[in-house]
PDB file of C-alpha atoms in Angstrom:
ATOM      1  CA  UNK A1001    -257.409  78.276  28.518  1.00 69.00           C
ATOM      2  CA  UNK A1002    -260.227  79.808  26.510  1.00 83.00           C
ATOM      3  CA  UNK A1003    -259.565  80.181  22.802  1.00 90.00           C
ATOM      4  CA  UNK A1004    -260.639  83.512  21.299  1.00 94.00           C
ATOM      5  CA  UNK A1005    -261.756  83.812  17.683  1.00 96.00           C
ATOM      6  CA  UNK A1006    -262.886  86.537  15.314  1.00 95.00           C
ATOM      7  CA  UNK A1007    -266.658  86.846  15.805  1.00 97.00           C
ATOM      8  CA  UNK A1008    -267.831  89.749  13.606  1.00 96.00           C
ATOM      9  CA  UNK A1009    -266.606  92.662  11.527  1.00 94.00           C
ATOM     10  CA  UNK A1010    -267.509  96.144  12.741  1.00 93.00           C
ATOM     11  CA  UNK A1011    -268.412  98.983  10.395  1.00 89.00           C
ATOM     12  CA  UNK A1012    -267.316 102.011  12.407  1.00 89.00           C
ATOM     13  CA  UNK A1013    -265.906 103.281  15.693  1.00 90.00           C
ATOM     14  CA  UNK A1014    -269.318 104.208  17.115  1.00 93.00           C
ATOM     15  CA  UNK A1015    -270.612 100.677  16.591  1.00 94.00           C
ATOM     16  CA  UNK A1016    -267.419  99.332  18.195  1.00 94.00           C
ATOM     17  CA  UNK A1017    -267.733 101.578  21.263  1.00 95.00           C
ATOM     18  CA  UNK A1018    -271.416 100.758  21.767  1.00 96.00           C
ATOM     19  CA  UNK A1019    -270.762  97.036  21.398  1.00 97.00           C
ATOM     20  CA  UNK A1020    -267.800  97.205  23.764  1.00 96.00           C
ATOM     21  CA  UNK A1021    -269.866  99.003  26.418  1.00 96.00           C
ATOM     22  CA  UNK A1022    -272.758  96.545  26.072  1.00 96.00           C
ATOM     23  CA  UNK A1023    -270.453  93.523  26.319  1.00 97.00           C
ATOM     24  CA  UNK A1024    -268.686  95.022  29.358  1.00 96.00           C
ATOM     25  CA  UNK A1025    -272.069  95.511  31.031  1.00 96.00           C
ATOM     26  CA  UNK A1026    -272.967  91.880  30.275  1.00 93.00           C
ATOM     27  CA  UNK A1027    -269.612  90.645  31.557  1.00 95.00           C
ATOM     28  CA  UNK A1028    -268.735  89.028  28.219  1.00 96.00           C
ATOM     29  CA  UNK A1029    -264.984  88.753  27.614  1.00 96.00           C
ATOM     30  CA  UNK A1030    -264.002  90.351  24.326  1.00 97.00           C
ATOM     31  CA  UNK A1031    -261.382  92.338  22.420  1.00 96.00           C
ATOM     32  CA  UNK A1032    -262.116  95.079  19.897  1.00 96.00           C
ATOM     33  CA  UNK A1033    -259.409  95.221  17.229  1.00 91.00           C
ATOM     34  CA  UNK A1034    -259.216  98.185  14.891  1.00 88.00           C
ATOM     35  CA  UNK A1035    -257.781  97.896  11.396  1.00 79.00           C
ATOM     36  CA  UNK A1036    -256.570 101.487  11.710  1.00 74.00           C
ATOM     37  CA  UNK A1037    -252.877 102.104  11.171  1.00 67.00           C
ATOM     38  CA  UNK A1038    -251.502 105.657  11.203  1.00 66.00           C
ATOM     39  CA  UNK A1039    -248.752 104.673   8.780  1.00 69.00           C
ATOM     40  CA  UNK A1040    -251.343 103.839   6.120  1.00 66.00           C
ATOM     41  CA  UNK A1041    -253.776 106.697   6.899  1.00 61.00           C
ATOM     42  CA  UNK A1042    -256.820 104.460   7.351  1.00 62.00           C
ATOM     43  CA  UNK A1043    -256.581 102.658   3.998  1.00 65.00           C
ATOM     44  CA  UNK A1044    -257.309  99.268   5.616  1.00 62.00           C
ATOM     45  CA  UNK A1045    -260.430 100.659   7.305  1.00 60.00           C
ATOM     46  CA  UNK A1046    -261.717 101.913   3.975  1.00 62.00           C
ATOM     47  CA  UNK A1047    -261.279  98.466   2.464  1.00 65.00           C
ATOM     48  CA  UNK A1048    -262.153  96.169   5.370  1.00 68.00           C
ATOM     49  CA  UNK A1049    -264.319  98.160   7.806  1.00 76.00           C
ATOM     50  CA  UNK A1050    -263.403  99.600  11.204  1.00 83.00           C
ATOM     51  CA  UNK A1051    -262.230  96.348  12.726  1.00 90.00           C
ATOM     52  CA  UNK A1052    -263.461  93.192  14.456  1.00 93.00           C
ATOM     53  CA  UNK A1053    -264.768  91.908  17.751  1.00 97.00           C
ATOM     54  CA  UNK A1054    -262.866  88.905  19.063  1.00 97.00           C
ATOM     55  CA  UNK A1055    -264.197  86.670  21.803  1.00 97.00           C
ATOM     56  CA  UNK A1056    -264.521  83.141  23.152  1.00 96.00           C
ATOM     57  CA  UNK A1057    -266.147  80.696  20.730  1.00 95.00           C
ATOM     58  CA  UNK A1058    -268.712  79.715  23.391  1.00 96.00           C
ATOM     59  CA  UNK A1059    -269.856  83.372  23.633  1.00 96.00           C
ATOM     60  CA  UNK A1060    -270.279  83.853  19.848  1.00 96.00           C
ATOM     61  CA  UNK A1061    -274.090  83.647  19.856  1.00 96.00           C
ATOM     62  CA  UNK A1062    -274.346  86.088  22.751  1.00 96.00           C
ATOM     63  CA  UNK A1063    -271.969  88.602  21.131  1.00 97.00           C
ATOM     64  CA  UNK A1064    -273.836  88.380  17.816  1.00 97.00           C
ATOM     65  CA  UNK A1065    -277.188  88.872  19.619  1.00 95.00           C
ATOM     66  CA  UNK A1066    -275.918  92.043  21.310  1.00 95.00           C
ATOM     67  CA  UNK A1067    -274.506  93.323  18.002  1.00 95.00           C
ATOM     68  CA  UNK A1068    -277.787  92.580  16.194  1.00 95.00           C
ATOM     69  CA  UNK A1069    -279.717  94.510  18.843  1.00 93.00           C
ATOM     70  CA  UNK A1070    -277.435  97.512  18.388  1.00 92.00           C
ATOM     71  CA  UNK A1071    -277.723  97.383  14.605  1.00 89.00           C
ATOM     72  CA  UNK A1072    -281.514  97.300  14.790  1.00 89.00           C
ATOM     73  CA  UNK A1073    -281.720 100.569  16.607  1.00 81.00           C
ATOM     74  CA  UNK A1074    -279.761 100.700  19.781  1.00 61.00           C
ATOM     75  CA  UNK A1075    -281.977 100.347  22.810  1.00 53.00           C
ATOM     76  CA  UNK A1076    -283.511  97.018  21.882  1.00 45.00           C
ATOM     77  CA  UNK A1077    -281.079  94.727  23.682  1.00 46.00           C
ATOM     78  CA  UNK A1078    -282.647  93.125  26.727  1.00 46.00           C
ATOM     79  CA  UNK A1079    -280.891  92.270  30.001  1.00 47.00           C
ATOM     80  CA  UNK A1080    -279.183  89.178  28.583  1.00 48.00           C
ATOM     81  CA  UNK A1081    -278.206  90.933  25.363  1.00 46.00           C
ATOM     82  CA  UNK A1082    -281.092  89.321  23.490  1.00 48.00           C
ATOM     83  CA  UNK A1083    -283.518  91.397  21.472  1.00 48.00           C
ATOM     84  CA  UNK A1084    -286.571  92.647  23.306  1.00 48.00           C
ATOM     85  CA  UNK A1085    -289.574  91.251  21.392  1.00 45.00           C
ATOM     86  CA  UNK A1086    -291.871  93.985  22.696  1.00 42.00           C
ATOM     87  CA  UNK A1087    -290.579  96.576  20.213  1.00 40.00           C
TER      88      UNK A1087
END
């Protein structure tokens, strides 16, 4: 059984949705976990960020590469989720 671990913190919901869509397209198993809790009116998100991406340890580099591409400006992730050096 594959062990999942916390890979990276996410700053906001938009970043989380974009990352989730990109990882789905790549076929990378993952879970997006929000720190939001209606009982605490978002206090944890203010302190800790939106949430985290959780995935298999062997996919960590790939997940981080996709996230880095998104953080650099969106459309720079290549077909394997690696930055496109032509930009």
